Coordinates of C-alpha atoms in Angstrom, one line a residue:
M704 CA 74.1 87.1 95.0
R705 CA 77.5 85.8 93.8
F706 CA 79.9 88.3 92.2
R707 CA 82.7 87.1 89.8
P708 CA 85.6 89.6 89.9
S709 CA 87.6 90.0 86.8
R710 CA 91.1 88.3 86.5
K711 CA 92.8 91.6 87.3
V712 CA 90.7 92.2 90.4
R713 CA 91.2 88.6 91.5
S714 CA 94.9 89.0 91.2
T715 CA 94.7 92.2 93.3
L716 CA 92.6 90.6 96.0
L717 CA 94.9 87.6 96.1
G718 CA 97.9 89.9 96.4
S719 CA 96.2 91.7 99.2
A720 CA 95.5 88.4 100.9
A721 CA 99.2 87.4 100.7
V722 CA 100.2 90.7 102.2
L723 CA 97.8 90.2 105.1
V724 CA 99.2 86.7 105.8
L725 CA 102.7 88.2 106.1
A726 CA 101.4 91.0 108.2
G727 CA 99.7 88.6 110.6
L728 CA 97.6 89.8 113.5
N729 CA 99.5 93.1 113.8
A730 CA 97.9 94.6 110.7
P731 CA 94.2 95.4 111.4
A732 CA 94.5 98.5 109.3
A733 CA 95.5 96.4 106.3
V734 CA 92.6 94.1 106.9
D735 CA 90.2 97.0 107.1
Y736 CA 91.7 98.4 103.9
A737 CA 91.2 95.2 102.0
E738 CA 87.7 94.7 103.2
S739 CA 86.9 98.3 102.3
A740 CA 88.4 98.0 98.9
Y741 CA 86.4 94.9 98.2
H742 CA 83.2 96.5 99.5
D743 CA 83.7 99.5 97.2
Y744 CA 84.3 97.2 94.3
K745 CA 81.2 95.1 95.0
I746 CA 78.6 97.9 95.5
N747 CA 79.7 99.5 92.2
Q748 CA 79.1 96.5 90.1
P749 CA 76.2 96.8 87.6
E750 CA 74.6 93.6 88.9
Y751 CA 74.7 94.8 92.4
K752 CA 73.1 98.2 91.5
A753 CA 70.4 96.6 89.5
R754 CA 69.4 94.4 92.5
Y755 CA 70.0 96.7 95.5
G756 CA 70.5 100.2 94.1
H757 CA 73.3 102.6 94.9
W758 CA 74.1 105.5 97.4
A759 CA 76.2 108.6 96.6
V760 CA 77.0 111.7 98.6
A761 CA 75.8 115.0 96.9
E762 CA 78.5 117.6 96.9
M763 CA 77.3 120.8 98.7
P764 CA 79.7 123.7 98.9
A765 CA 80.6 124.7 102.5
K766 CA 78.9 128.1 102.4
Y767 CA 75.5 126.5 101.7
R768 CA 75.7 123.7 104.3
L769 CA 73.4 123.8 107.2
D770 CA 71.9 121.6 109.9
S771 CA 68.8 120.4 108.0
I772 CA 65.8 120.2 110.3
H773 CA 63.1 120.5 107.7
A774 CA 63.1 119.4 104.0
T775 CA 60.4 120.1 101.4
L776 CA 60.2 119.3 97.7
L777 CA 58.7 122.3 95.9
P778 CA 56.8 122.2 92.6
T779 CA 59.8 123.8 90.9
G780 CA 61.7 120.6 91.6
K781 CA 63.9 122.3 94.1
V782 CA 64.3 121.3 97.7
L783 CA 64.0 123.8 100.5
L784 CA 66.1 122.9 103.5
I785 CA 65.3 124.8 106.7
A786 CA 67.6 124.9 109.7
G787 CA 66.7 128.1 111.4
S788 CA 69.2 128.1 114.3
G789 CA 69.6 124.4 113.6
N790 CA 69.7 123.2 117.3
N791 CA 72.7 125.5 117.8
I792 CA 72.1 127.9 120.7
K793 CA 75.0 130.1 119.6
L794 CA 73.3 130.8 116.3
F795 CA 70.0 131.4 118.1
K796 CA 71.5 134.0 120.4
G797 CA 73.3 135.6 117.5
G798 CA 70.1 135.8 115.4
T799 CA 71.6 133.6 112.6
F800 CA 68.8 131.6 110.9
K801 CA 69.5 129.6 107.8
S802 CA 67.6 128.1 104.8
T803 CA 69.2 126.7 101.6
L804 CA 67.5 125.9 98.3
W805 CA 68.9 122.9 96.4
D806 CA 68.3 122.1 92.8
P807 CA 69.0 118.4 92.5
V808 CA 69.0 118.4 88.7
R809 CA 71.7 121.1 88.3
N810 CA 73.1 120.5 91.8
T811 CA 73.1 124.2 92.5
F812 CA 72.4 126.0 95.8
K813 CA 71.1 129.3 97.0
K814 CA 71.0 130.9 100.5
I815 CA 67.5 132.1 101.5
D816 CA 67.0 134.9 103.9
T817 CA 65.2 133.4 106.9
P818 CA 63.2 136.0 109.0
K819 CA 62.7 134.1 112.2
D820 CA 64.0 131.0 114.0
L821 CA 61.8 128.4 112.1
F822 CA 63.8 125.6 113.9
C823 CA 61.2 123.0 114.9
G824 CA 58.2 124.7 113.4
G825 CA 55.5 122.9 111.4
H826 CA 54.9 123.0 107.6
T827 CA 52.7 121.8 104.8
Q828 CA 52.2 122.6 101.1
L829 CA 49.3 124.9 100.1
P830 CA 47.0 124.3 97.1
D831 CA 48.9 126.9 95.0
G832 CA 52.3 125.4 95.7
R833 CA 53.4 127.8 98.4
L834 CA 54.8 126.3 101.6
L835 CA 53.2 127.3 104.9
V836 CA 55.6 127.4 107.8
A837 CA 54.2 128.1 111.3
G838 CA 55.8 128.2 114.7
G839 CA 59.4 127.8 115.6
T840 CA 61.8 128.6 118.5
A841 CA 61.4 131.5 120.9
R842 CA 63.7 130.1 123.6
Y843 CA 66.1 127.1 123.9
E844 CA 65.6 124.8 126.9
V845 CA 67.6 125.4 130.0
L846 CA 68.4 122.4 132.3
Q847 CA 67.6 122.8 136.0
G848 CA 71.2 123.1 137.1
D849 CA 71.8 125.9 134.5
V850 CA 68.8 128.0 135.3
K851 CA 70.1 131.4 136.6
R852 CA 66.8 133.2 137.3
A853 CA 63.3 132.3 138.5
G854 CA 60.6 132.5 135.9
G855 CA 57.2 131.3 134.7
A856 CA 53.8 132.3 133.3
M857 CA 52.4 135.8 134.1
L858 CA 48.7 136.4 133.3
V859 CA 48.3 140.0 132.3
K860 CA 44.8 141.3 133.1
N861 CA 42.8 144.2 131.6
E862 CA 39.6 145.5 133.2
D863 CA 39.2 148.4 130.8
P864 CA 36.5 147.7 128.2
D865 CA 37.5 150.8 126.2
Q866 CA 41.2 150.1 125.7
E867 CA 43.4 147.3 124.5
R868 CA 47.2 147.4 125.0
T869 CA 50.4 145.9 123.9
F870 CA 53.2 145.7 126.5
P871 CA 56.7 145.5 125.0
K872 CA 59.4 142.9 125.8
G873 CA 61.1 144.0 129.0
T874 CA 57.9 145.3 130.7
V875 CA 58.4 145.0 134.5
F876 CA 55.9 143.4 136.8
R877 CA 56.4 144.2 140.5
S878 CA 55.1 142.1 143.5
P879 CA 53.7 143.6 146.7
G880 CA 57.0 142.7 148.3
G881 CA 59.0 144.6 145.7
K882 CA 60.3 141.6 143.6
T883 CA 60.5 142.4 139.9
Y884 CA 60.0 140.2 136.8
A885 CA 60.5 141.3 133.2
A886 CA 58.4 140.1 130.2
Q887 CA 60.5 138.1 127.8
F888 CA 58.2 138.8 124.8
P889 CA 55.7 141.5 123.8
V890 CA 52.2 140.7 125.0
H891 CA 48.9 142.0 123.6
V892 CA 46.0 142.3 126.0
P893 CA 42.5 142.8 124.4
R894 CA 39.7 145.0 125.8
A895 CA 37.7 143.8 128.7
K896 CA 34.3 142.4 127.8
K897 CA 31.3 144.6 128.7
T898 CA 27.8 143.1 128.8
G899 CA 24.5 144.6 129.9
D900 CA 21.3 143.2 131.3
P901 CA 18.4 144.8 129.3
E902 CA 16.0 144.1 132.2
T903 CA 17.9 145.6 135.1
G904 CA 20.3 147.9 133.1
K905 CA 23.2 146.5 135.1
V906 CA 26.5 146.4 133.2
T907 CA 29.1 143.7 133.9
V908 CA 32.7 144.0 132.9
T909 CA 34.8 140.8 132.6
A910 CA 38.5 141.2 132.6
S911 CA 40.4 140.0 129.5
E912 CA 43.8 138.3 129.9
A913 CA 46.9 137.3 128.0
R914 CA 49.9 135.2 129.0
V915 CA 53.5 136.0 128.9
Y916 CA 56.7 134.4 130.1
V917 CA 58.6 136.5 132.7
E918 CA 61.9 136.2 134.5
S919 CA 63.2 137.6 137.8
G920 CA 65.2 140.8 137.8
E921 CA 67.9 139.1 139.9
D922 CA 70.0 135.9 139.7
G923 CA 69.5 133.1 142.2
P924 CA 66.8 131.8 144.5
G925 CA 65.9 135.3 145.7
G926 CA 63.5 135.6 142.8
I927 CA 61.5 132.5 143.6
T928 CA 57.8 133.0 144.4
N929 CA 55.6 130.1 145.5
T930 CA 52.4 132.0 146.3
S931 CA 49.7 133.6 144.2
E932 CA 50.4 137.3 143.8
Q933 CA 49.0 140.3 142.0
Y934 CA 51.6 142.4 140.3
T935 CA 51.6 146.1 139.3
I936 CA 53.1 147.1 136.0
D937 CA 55.9 149.7 136.1
G938 CA 55.2 152.9 134.3
L939 CA 51.4 152.9 134.6
R940 CA 49.6 155.7 136.3
G941 CA 46.1 156.5 137.4
R942 CA 43.2 154.3 136.1
D943 CA 45.6 152.3 133.9
R944 CA 47.5 151.2 137.0
N945 CA 44.3 149.7 138.4
N946 CA 43.0 148.3 135.1
F947 CA 46.1 146.5 134.0
Y948 CA 48.0 144.2 136.3
G949 CA 49.7 140.8 136.4
M950 CA 48.8 137.5 138.2
A951 CA 51.1 134.6 138.8
N952 CA 50.9 131.5 141.0
K953 CA 54.5 130.2 140.9
L954 CA 57.8 131.7 139.6
A955 CA 60.5 129.1 140.1
M956 CA 64.0 127.9 139.0
D957 CA 62.7 124.6 137.4
K958 CA 64.0 123.3 134.1
K959 CA 62.9 125.6 131.3
D960 CA 61.6 123.8 128.2
F961 CA 61.8 125.1 124.6
Q962 CA 59.2 127.8 123.9
G963 CA 57.4 128.3 120.6
I964 CA 56.6 131.4 118.5
K965 CA 53.3 132.4 117.0
E966 CA 54.6 133.7 113.7
A967 CA 53.7 132.1 110.4
Y968 CA 55.2 132.5 106.9
E969 CA 54.5 131.3 103.3
F970 CA 57.5 130.4 101.2
D971 CA 56.9 131.3 97.6
P972 CA 58.7 128.8 95.3
V973 CA 58.7 131.3 92.4
T974 CA 60.1 134.4 94.1
E975 CA 62.0 132.1 96.5
K976 CA 61.2 134.3 99.5
Y977 CA 59.4 134.0 102.8
V978 CA 56.3 136.2 103.2
Q979 CA 54.9 136.8 106.7
V980 CA 51.2 136.1 107.2
Q981 CA 48.9 136.4 110.2
S982 CA 50.3 134.9 113.3
M983 CA 48.6 132.0 115.1
S984 CA 46.8 132.5 118.4
E985 CA 49.0 130.0 120.1
A986 CA 52.8 129.8 120.1
R987 CA 53.9 126.4 118.8
W988 CA 57.2 124.5 118.8
Y989 CA 57.0 121.0 117.3
P990 CA 53.5 121.4 115.8
T991 CA 52.0 119.3 113.0
L992 CA 50.4 121.1 110.0
V993 CA 48.1 119.0 107.8
S994 CA 46.1 120.0 104.7
L995 CA 42.4 119.3 104.7
D996 CA 40.0 118.6 101.8
D997 CA 38.7 122.2 101.7
G998 CA 42.3 123.6 101.2
K999 CA 42.6 124.9 104.7
V1000 CA 45.4 123.8 107.0
L1001 CA 45.0 122.3 110.5
A1002 CA 47.7 123.2 113.1
V1003 CA 47.9 121.1 116.2
S1004 CA 50.0 120.6 119.3
G1005 CA 53.5 122.0 119.9
L1006 CA 55.1 123.6 123.0
D1007 CA 53.6 127.0 123.8
D1008 CA 55.0 130.4 124.9
I1009 CA 55.9 129.0 128.4
G1010 CA 57.2 125.6 127.3
Q1011 CA 54.1 123.5 127.9
V1012 CA 52.3 121.3 125.4
V1013 CA 49.5 123.3 123.9
P1014 CA 46.4 121.8 125.7
G1015 CA 44.4 120.8 122.7
K1016 CA 43.9 124.3 121.3
N1017 CA 44.0 123.8 117.5
E1018 CA 43.8 126.3 114.7
L1019 CA 42.8 126.5 111.0
Y1020 CA 44.7 128.5 108.3
D1021 CA 42.8 129.8 105.3
P1022 CA 45.2 130.3 102.3
A1023 CA 42.6 132.5 100.6
T1024 CA 42.6 135.1 103.4
R1025 CA 46.0 134.2 105.0
T1026 CA 44.3 134.2 108.4
W1027 CA 43.8 131.8 111.3
S1028 CA 40.7 130.8 113.1
K1029 CA 39.8 128.4 115.9
A1030 CA 39.6 124.7 115.2
P1031 CA 38.0 121.9 117.3
D1032 CA 39.9 121.2 120.5
Q1033 CA 41.8 117.8 120.6
Y1034 CA 45.0 117.0 122.6
F1035 CA 48.0 115.4 120.9
P1036 CA 51.7 115.1 121.9
T1037 CA 54.1 117.1 119.8
Y1038 CA 54.6 116.4 116.1
P1039 CA 51.7 113.9 115.9
S1040 CA 51.3 112.0 112.5
L1041 CA 47.9 113.0 111.1
F1042 CA 46.6 111.8 107.8
L1043 CA 43.6 113.1 105.8
M1044 CA 41.4 110.2 104.9
Q1045 CA 38.5 109.7 102.5
G1046 CA 35.4 111.4 103.8
G1047 CA 37.4 114.2 105.4
K1048 CA 38.3 112.6 108.7
V1049 CA 41.8 112.8 110.1
F1050 CA 43.6 109.6 111.3
Y1051 CA 46.1 109.8 114.1
S1052 CA 48.5 106.8 113.8
G1053 CA 49.9 107.3 117.3
S1054 CA 53.3 108.2 115.9
N1055 CA 54.7 111.4 117.4
A1056 CA 58.0 113.0 118.3
G1057 CA 59.3 114.8 121.3
Y1058 CA 57.1 116.0 124.1
G1059 CA 54.0 115.1 126.1
P1060 CA 53.0 112.8 129.0
A1061 CA 53.2 109.1 128.5
D1062 CA 49.6 108.6 129.4
K1063 CA 47.9 111.3 127.3
G1064 CA 47.2 111.6 123.6
R1065 CA 49.0 108.4 122.7
T1066 CA 46.1 106.3 121.4
P1067 CA 45.7 106.0 117.6
G1068 CA 42.3 106.9 116.2
L1069 CA 40.0 108.6 113.7
W1070 CA 39.1 112.2 114.4
D1071 CA 35.9 113.6 112.9
L1072 CA 36.5 117.4 112.9
K1073 CA 32.8 118.2 112.1
S1074 CA 31.5 116.5 115.2
N1075 CA 34.8 116.7 117.1
T1076 CA 34.6 113.0 118.0
F1077 CA 37.7 110.8 118.3
T1078 CA 37.3 107.1 117.8
P1079 CA 40.2 105.0 119.1
V1080 CA 41.6 102.3 116.8
P1081 CA 42.9 99.3 118.8
G1082 CA 45.3 96.4 118.1
I1083 CA 48.8 98.0 117.8
K1084 CA 51.6 96.1 119.4
D1085 CA 54.0 98.0 121.7
P1086 CA 51.6 101.0 122.1
D1087 CA 54.1 102.5 124.6
I1088 CA 56.8 102.6 121.9
L1089 CA 55.2 104.8 119.3
E1090 CA 57.3 107.9 119.8
T1091 CA 59.8 108.6 116.9
S1092 CA 58.0 105.9 114.9
S1093 CA 57.5 106.3 111.2
S1094 CA 54.0 106.4 109.7
L1095 CA 52.5 106.8 106.2
L1096 CA 49.4 106.4 104.1
L1097 CA 50.3 103.3 102.1
P1098 CA 50.2 103.4 98.3
P1099 CA 47.8 103.7 96.6
A1100 CA 45.8 106.1 98.7
Q1101 CA 42.6 104.5 97.5
D1102 CA 43.3 101.5 99.7
Q1103 CA 43.1 103.7 102.9
K1104 CA 45.7 101.7 104.7
V1105 CA 48.1 103.3 107.2
M1106 CA 51.4 101.7 108.3
V1107 CA 53.4 102.3 111.4
L1108 CA 57.1 101.3 111.5
G1109 CA 59.4 101.0 114.5
G1110 CA 59.5 103.6 117.3
G1111 CA 60.9 104.2 120.7
G1112 CA 59.8 104.9 124.3
V1113 CA 58.8 108.3 125.5
G1114 CA 61.5 110.8 126.0
E1115 CA 65.1 109.6 126.4
S1116 CA 64.0 106.0 126.9
K1117 CA 66.3 103.2 125.6
K1118 CA 63.3 101.2 124.4
S1119 CA 62.9 100.6 120.7
T1120 CA 60.9 98.1 118.5
A1121 CA 61.1 96.3 115.2
R1122 CA 57.3 96.3 115.1
T1123 CA 55.4 97.3 112.0
A1124 CA 51.6 97.5 112.0
I1125 CA 48.9 98.2 109.4
V1126 CA 45.3 99.3 109.7
D1127 CA 42.7 99.1 107.0
L1128 CA 40.5 102.2 107.5
K1129 CA 37.9 100.9 105.1
A1130 CA 37.0 98.1 107.4
D1131 CA 33.8 98.2 109.4
K1132 CA 35.8 98.1 112.6
P1133 CA 39.3 99.3 111.8
R1134 CA 42.0 97.5 113.8
F1135 CA 45.8 97.3 113.5
T1136 CA 47.3 94.0 112.4
A1137 CA 50.9 93.0 112.6
G1138 CA 53.1 93.6 109.6
P1139 CA 56.6 92.1 108.9
E1140 CA 59.2 93.1 111.4
L1141 CA 62.1 95.3 110.6
R1142 CA 65.6 93.7 110.6
E1143 CA 66.5 95.6 113.8
K1144 CA 64.7 97.5 116.5
T1145 CA 64.6 101.0 115.0
R1146 CA 63.5 104.5 115.9
Y1147 CA 63.8 107.6 113.6
L1148 CA 63.2 105.5 110.5
N1149 CA 62.5 107.5 107.4
S1150 CA 59.8 106.1 105.0
V1151 CA 59.3 107.3 101.4
I1152 CA 56.5 106.4 99.0
M1153 CA 57.9 105.3 95.6
P1154 CA 56.5 105.5 92.1
D1155 CA 56.2 101.6 91.9
D1156 CA 53.9 101.4 95.0
T1157 CA 56.7 100.3 97.3
V1158 CA 57.9 102.1 100.4
F1159 CA 61.6 102.8 100.8
T1160 CA 62.8 102.9 104.4
T1161 CA 66.2 103.9 105.6
G1162 CA 68.4 104.8 108.5
G1163 CA 67.3 105.3 112.1
S1164 CA 69.0 104.2 115.3
K1165 CA 68.3 101.6 118.0
D1166 CA 68.8 104.0 121.0
Y1167 CA 67.7 107.6 121.7
R1168 CA 69.5 110.0 119.3
G1169 CA 71.9 107.3 118.2
R1170 CA 73.3 106.9 121.7
S1171 CA 76.1 104.4 122.2
N1172 CA 76.9 104.5 118.5
S1173 CA 73.6 102.7 117.6
N1174 CA 72.8 104.2 114.2
I1175 CA 71.5 101.6 111.7
L1176 CA 73.2 101.6 108.3
K1177 CA 70.4 99.6 106.6
A1178 CA 67.7 100.2 104.0
Q1179 CA 64.9 98.2 102.6
F1180 CA 61.7 98.2 100.5
Y1181 CA 58.3 97.3 101.8
H1182 CA 55.9 95.8 99.3
P1183 CA 52.3 96.4 100.2
D1184 CA 51.0 93.9 97.7
S1185 CA 52.8 91.0 99.3
N1186 CA 53.4 92.4 102.8
H1187 CA 57.1 91.8 102.9
F1188 CA 60.5 93.6 102.9
T1189 CA 63.3 93.2 100.5
V1190 CA 66.9 94.4 101.1
A1191 CA 68.3 97.6 99.6
A1192 CA 71.9 98.8 99.5
D1193 CA 73.3 100.0 102.8
P1194 CA 73.7 103.8 103.2
A1195 CA 77.1 105.1 104.2
V1196 CA 75.9 107.9 106.4
G1197 CA 74.2 107.3 109.8
R1198 CA 70.8 109.0 110.4
D1199 CA 68.9 109.5 113.7
Y1200 CA 67.3 112.5 115.2
H1201 CA 66.6 115.6 113.0
T1202 CA 66.7 113.6 109.7
E1203 CA 64.4 113.7 106.6
A1204 CA 64.0 111.9 103.3
L1205 CA 62.2 112.9 100.1
L1206 CA 61.3 111.3 96.8
L1207 CA 62.8 113.4 94.0
P1208 CA 61.0 113.9 90.6
D1209 CA 63.6 111.7 88.8
G1210 CA 62.7 108.8 91.1
R1211 CA 65.7 109.0 93.4
V1212 CA 65.5 109.5 97.2
A1213 CA 67.5 112.3 99.0
V1214 CA 68.3 112.0 102.7
F1215 CA 69.3 114.9 104.9
G1216 CA 70.4 115.7 108.5
S1217 CA 71.1 113.7 111.7
D1218 CA 71.8 115.0 115.1
P1219 CA 73.4 112.4 117.3
L1220 CA 73.6 113.1 121.0
F1221 CA 77.1 111.7 121.3
G1222 CA 80.1 111.2 118.9
D1223 CA 81.4 107.9 120.3
K1224 CA 80.3 104.5 121.6
D1225 CA 81.1 105.4 125.2
N1226 CA 79.0 108.6 125.1
T1227 CA 81.9 110.8 126.2
R1228 CA 82.1 113.2 123.2
P1229 CA 79.3 115.5 122.0
G1230 CA 77.8 114.5 118.6
T1231 CA 78.2 116.5 115.4
F1232 CA 75.3 117.4 113.2
E1233 CA 75.4 115.5 109.9
Q1234 CA 75.4 118.0 107.0
R1235 CA 76.1 115.6 104.2
V1236 CA 73.3 114.9 101.7
E1237 CA 73.1 111.3 100.6
V1238 CA 71.1 110.3 97.5
Y1239 CA 69.8 106.8 96.8
T1240 CA 69.3 105.6 93.2
P1241 CA 66.8 102.7 93.3
P1242 CA 67.4 99.5 91.3
Y1243 CA 64.6 100.4 88.9
L1244 CA 66.8 103.2 87.5
Y1245 CA 69.5 100.7 86.5
H1246 CA 67.0 99.0 84.1
S1247 CA 67.1 99.9 80.4
N1248 CA 64.3 101.6 78.4
R1249 CA 62.8 103.8 81.1
P1250 CA 59.4 105.0 79.9
S1251 CA 59.0 108.7 79.3
L1252 CA 56.3 111.3 79.5
Q1253 CA 56.5 114.5 77.3
G1254 CA 55.1 118.0 77.7
A1255 CA 54.8 120.8 80.1
S1256 CA 53.1 120.8 83.5
Q1257 CA 49.3 120.9 83.3
Q1258 CA 46.4 122.3 85.3
V1259 CA 43.7 119.6 85.9
Q1260 CA 40.4 119.8 87.6
R1261 CA 39.4 116.9 89.9
G1262 CA 37.0 114.6 88.1
D1263 CA 38.5 115.5 84.7
T1264 CA 40.7 113.7 82.2
A1265 CA 44.1 114.9 81.1
V1266 CA 46.1 113.7 78.1
F1267 CA 49.9 113.2 78.0
T1268 CA 52.2 112.3 75.1
T1269 CA 54.4 109.3 75.4
P1270 CA 56.2 107.1 72.9
D1271 CA 55.8 104.2 75.4
A1272 CA 52.0 104.1 75.7
S1273 CA 51.9 100.4 75.0
R1274 CA 54.3 99.6 77.8
I1275 CA 52.6 101.6 80.6
T1276 CA 50.9 99.6 83.3
T1277 CA 50.3 102.1 86.1
V1278 CA 49.9 105.9 86.5
R1279 CA 50.4 107.5 89.9
L1280 CA 50.0 111.1 91.3
I1281 CA 52.5 111.5 94.1
H1282 CA 52.2 114.5 96.3
P1283 CA 55.7 115.9 97.1
G1284 CA 56.9 115.4 100.6
S1285 CA 57.6 117.9 103.4
A1286 CA 59.4 116.1 106.2
T1287 CA 60.7 116.8 109.7
H1288 CA 61.4 114.6 112.8
V1289 CA 60.3 111.4 111.0
T1290 CA 57.0 113.1 110.2
D1291 CA 55.8 113.6 106.7
V1292 CA 52.0 113.9 106.4
D1293 CA 52.2 115.5 102.9
Q1294 CA 53.2 112.5 100.9
R1295 CA 50.5 110.4 99.3
S1296 CA 50.2 108.3 96.1
V1297 CA 46.9 108.2 94.2
A1298 CA 46.3 105.6 91.5
L1299 CA 44.8 107.0 88.3
D1300 CA 42.8 105.1 85.7
F1301 CA 44.1 105.6 82.2
K1302 CA 43.5 104.7 78.5
R1303 CA 46.0 104.4 75.7
E1304 CA 45.4 106.5 72.7
G1305 CA 48.1 105.8 70.2
G1306 CA 51.1 107.8 71.3
R1307 CA 49.2 109.3 74.2
I1308 CA 47.6 108.3 77.5
A1309 CA 44.4 109.8 78.9
V1310 CA 44.3 109.8 82.7
S1311 CA 41.3 110.3 84.9
V1312 CA 41.7 112.2 88.2
P1313 CA 39.3 111.2 91.0
K1314 CA 36.7 113.8 92.0
D1315 CA 37.1 113.3 95.8
A1316 CA 39.0 116.2 97.4
S1317 CA 39.7 114.1 100.5
L1318 CA 41.5 111.6 98.3
V1319 CA 43.2 114.1 96.1
P1320 CA 43.5 117.4 97.9
S1321 CA 44.2 120.4 95.8
G1322 CA 47.9 121.1 95.0
W1323 CA 50.9 120.2 92.9
Y1324 CA 51.6 116.5 92.3
M1325 CA 54.3 114.5 90.5
L1326 CA 52.8 112.3 87.7
F1327 CA 54.7 109.0 87.2
V1328 CA 54.0 106.2 84.8
T1329 CA 55.6 102.7 85.2
D1330 CA 56.1 99.9 82.7
E1331 CA 55.7 96.2 83.0
H1332 CA 59.0 95.9 84.9
H1333 CA 57.9 98.5 87.5
T1334 CA 60.4 101.0 86.0
P1335 CA 59.1 104.6 86.4
S1336 CA 59.3 107.6 84.2
K1337 CA 60.6 110.9 85.3
A1338 CA 57.8 112.9 86.8
L1339 CA 55.7 115.6 85.1
W1340 CA 54.3 118.2 87.5
V1341 CA 50.5 118.4 87.5
H1342 CA 48.4 121.0 89.4
I1343 CA 45.2 119.5 90.7
R1344 CA 42.5 122.0 91.4

């Protein structure tokens, strides 16, 4: 695209060029200044914005800034940003946990009291608009050279069928040789199980058990134990001393991974407060939460209370009772990307983030929870480079196509890929096929479903956590109808690990966070968490005559028709329900766009909502209409029940 500067600007640029000729090669700063001035001029021209869009940094007062790890658009139109301790061990040790509520319309902010370290928990939106947040951080990782005391898992046994017991944090377990280990968390041990044989009258007691992480009472290698031992519990007397005891196989000074918590909370968007609900059975750090067609929430994976990947033990949350129950077992690495598909099955794209062995739980496939069967879906290129890739259910959801974009090798691998791949899950034998490649090899790419059925992707880095100054200042739109990318304006802020992006109700996209490992190309300075919020205004918002919808939010039953007033009924070509996003670690399984059939009725449109709960799960949605130029309205909130 050619830009024609005004006469005044041409004079300025020519003058700058003359200065640069006189300055010669000794004036790199002057060259940079001139290039920067021209760049700023170019990206602010109306023609440029109408073709590529425009980025701007949102002003956030210092007292509200935080290390955004999680971002959710609430049905009030506000955005909840959760940091918890924000990957800052000093805040963790000090018990300082942060959340900020941002109103992007008024650009106002509010601090939210945060009861636990929700850093790296899981979250999803419930049918009534509340946000379920489960899991988080119980302990930061400690590298092997920094481990001061031996520690590990202690199984606490109970052989008493008449008594359950909770042992507090600090409970001391003593080995036969006198070594002591203290529980780092409270541990509840249920009653032993008593069964009787009606024929013989014989009664059998089976000990119950619970696990807790313990650490040695002394620094150094003296606390290491490499043999299986039975441990007494200090303070117990008589029968209790025999009925309650500890068992451990190995207590060592190995690297200590992050540990999860079991606590769960609902964030109420009306009262703007966290409310504690029943805790999970498993501690989880880096879990995925995904809503199902019956309104319940599936929680999978995460690191447990001793820092190991939860071995396939999954749970279901019922919002009606605010309780958890057991779900079918299935193993996944941490933060797996799981999507509810038509028919109620869950598709695992292979995308994940963080932790898990390279040879387990990496294969994409369809999971039938009713029969607990997992059917692999083949065909993806670079299957070993799916970690930190982006995944989404392509718009509209009726097409049942899932796309994977970019990705990196397992752990701190330098590998990355420009691969995209698409699978049609309506096919008789679903199989990934290659999509158009990204402009660069990219991991940590954020992907956002837009009202015009495109997918906006932005940021990422080539290397692990932006290492070697490898952040990618590029953005683009993917067009599902033609299977190609078009270029968007370049963001000004680099984004890699711990970054999120959300579609706002006015059609813009907000991008948060970024946690580079290093702050320079040579990897000699520690990185700084990016607290700036950058907002992208797409090209369609620089078009004139944006269509409008009028009226308040509505409650609509699936299978019913809803009527909306608009002065632009004759211009409307599409109607979309878009579920608000809830993103963390390049994982956003909440967002989906559902195409609605509609009829024009004078100055109104009547839209029909599909009856299938697996296509349109209950909850709050943004209703957008677009015109013949693909320009969207502002959204109206609709509650689907």
